[in-house]
Amino acid sequence: MSNLDRRPAARELGGLEGTAAGPALDLLPGKEVLLGESTYVRRLLPTLGRRMVGAWAFVDHYGPDDIADGAGMQVAPHPHTGLQTVSWLLEGEVHHRDSLGSDVTFGPRELPLMTAGLGIAHSEQSPVSHPRFLHGVQLWVVLPDAVRDMAPVFEHHAALPGFTSDGVTATVLVGELGGARSSATAHTPLVGVDLELTPGADVEVPLDPAFEYGVLTSTGAAEVEGAPLTTGAMLYLGTGRRTLRLRGGATADGRPTRLMLLGGEPFEERVVMWWNFVGRSGEEIAHYAEQWNAESDRFGAVVGYDGARLEAPPLPPVPLKARGRER
Ligand code: MN
């Protein structure tokens, strides 16, 4: 998806000051954000309290929305730089087109992974004939300096690895958990896993003590290390953990609880994130925005989309600068 805010804030991300030196259990309740005219999402990252978890820099949880009588998701062509988009559906279908010529409709448990590198454009739409409910998590991963100017790549992983044991089913989107390793391309040590817990399941999953982690409840409710976690909320777990204890709560309709476990090596580089761009300075971001609005070849064109592109909003009045020091 796109950041559809017409006055998006510039965020300075990265650096190690915000990384817990050991285990933490900080609740990130998220914030309701209006996307477009009528779609609300819960933004878990970045928030006032936390900017990143590993290289994960953006997490929106949306739905389930009943789109039976509407068009559903309609995000016009827009650009990205310096990041990867990870789209995860719990219900529904999305039609992705991009300036590489990718034209893919994906559903639950499939991973479309778009690496923007130096620049890409894409559109995302609910198909004309679509399932009744749309429910998912949209995530961005910051690319490290060494590869951020790489040529863009789109990967569609229709089958993902995972495992089932004692009330938990793990699906590994990115990285590795419990011996199941995804073939999705990651450019920093990173993990992203969907965990489905049967009601009352009481399980431990293995973690890497060098990673920092966060866990989000996308469906139902859970207990994470004894702390209750309701739908749409996230816990920051810090570093230094070797295991994570999870209990599945009861859901109203008897469906399993779904969690998303995100982790990675703390991201040390300092970056600037504004609208749909990640760069290293305000000047760079301003240049990306000018190039997009001028229809530069940097981003290419999305062929087949019927409608206008999203224009980059006006840059904030204060120049974007990566400051030397951050909280
Ligand atoms: Mn997008």
mmCIF file of N, CA and C and ligand atoms in Angstrom, residues 1-3 75-76 78-80 83 85 87 114 121-124 138 140 276, ligand 1:
data_model
loop_
_atom_site.group_PDB
_atom_site.id
_atom_site.type_symbol
_atom_site.label_atom_id
_atom_site.label_comp_id
_atom_site.label_asym_id
_atom_site.label_seq_id
_atom_site.Cartn_x
_atom_site.Cartn_y
_atom_site.Cartn_z
ATOM 1 N N MET A 1 0.839 -1.192 0.000
ATOM 2 C CA MET A 1 0.000 0.000 0.000
ATOM 3 C C MET A 1 0.871 1.237 0.000
ATOM 4 N N SER A 2 0.218 2.329 -0.077
ATOM 5 C CA SER A 2 0.920 3.598 -0.106
ATOM 6 C C SER A 2 0.609 4.375 1.152
ATOM 7 N N ASN A 3 1.508 5.244 1.516
ATOM 8 C CA ASN A 3 1.174 6.241 2.511
ATOM 9 C C ASN A 3 0.355 7.305 1.784
ATOM 10 N N VAL A 75 -5.383 1.567 -4.651
ATOM 11 C CA VAL A 75 -4.212 2.416 -4.455
ATOM 12 C C VAL A 75 -3.553 2.621 -5.820
ATOM 13 N N ALA A 76 -3.615 3.868 -6.293
ATOM 14 C CA ALA A 76 -3.110 4.218 -7.622
ATOM 15 C C ALA A 76 -1.576 4.121 -7.653
ATOM 16 N N HIS A 78 2.151 4.595 -7.382
ATOM 17 C CA HIS A 78 2.958 5.453 -6.518
ATOM 18 C C HIS A 78 4.343 4.841 -6.416
ATOM 19 N N PRO A 79 5.323 5.638 -6.036
ATOM 20 C CA PRO A 79 6.717 5.168 -6.051
ATOM 21 C C PRO A 79 7.201 4.692 -4.694
ATOM 22 N N HIS A 80 8.305 3.976 -4.703
ATOM 23 C CA HIS A 80 9.062 3.672 -3.491
ATOM 24 C C HIS A 80 10.551 3.733 -3.814
ATOM 25 N N LEU A 83 13.595 0.701 0.085
ATOM 26 C CA LEU A 83 12.898 -0.203 1.009
ATOM 27 C C LEU A 83 12.364 -1.416 0.262
ATOM 28 N N THR A 85 8.740 -3.748 0.243
ATOM 29 C CA THR A 85 7.374 -3.878 0.755
ATOM 30 C C THR A 85 7.045 -5.358 0.914
ATOM 31 N N SER A 87 3.766 -7.600 1.773
ATOM 32 C CA SER A 87 2.305 -7.537 1.870
ATOM 33 C C SER A 87 1.797 -8.887 2.357
ATOM 34 N N MET A 114 8.403 -6.811 -2.737
ATOM 35 C CA MET A 114 8.884 -5.858 -3.733
ATOM 36 C C MET A 114 10.073 -5.096 -3.161
ATOM 37 N N ALA A 121 7.594 1.765 -9.179
ATOM 38 C CA ALA A 121 6.227 2.248 -8.974
ATOM 39 C C ALA A 121 5.301 1.052 -9.010
ATOM 40 N N HIS A 122 4.223 1.114 -8.220
ATOM 41 C CA HIS A 122 3.252 0.016 -8.271
ATOM 42 C C HIS A 122 1.860 0.503 -7.917
ATOM 43 N N SER A 123 0.879 -0.312 -8.296
ATOM 44 C CA SER A 123 -0.514 -0.074 -7.910
ATOM 45 C C SER A 123 -1.021 -1.327 -7.213
ATOM 46 N N GLU A 124 -2.025 -1.156 -6.341
ATOM 47 C CA GLU A 124 -2.618 -2.287 -5.622
ATOM 48 C C GLU A 124 -4.125 -2.078 -5.579
ATOM 49 N N GLN A 138 0.526 -4.605 6.259
ATOM 50 C CA GLN A 138 1.457 -4.042 5.285
ATOM 51 C C GLN A 138 2.732 -3.642 6.005
ATOM 52 N N TRP A 140 7.077 -2.532 5.739
ATOM 53 C CA TRP A 140 8.234 -2.084 4.963
ATOM 54 C C TRP A 140 9.502 -2.461 5.715
ATOM 55 N N ASN A 276 6.480 7.762 0.634
ATOM 56 C CA ASN A 276 6.791 6.369 0.297
ATOM 57 C C ASN A 276 8.277 6.136 0.043
HETATM 58 MN MN MN B 1 3.264 0.891 -2.001
#
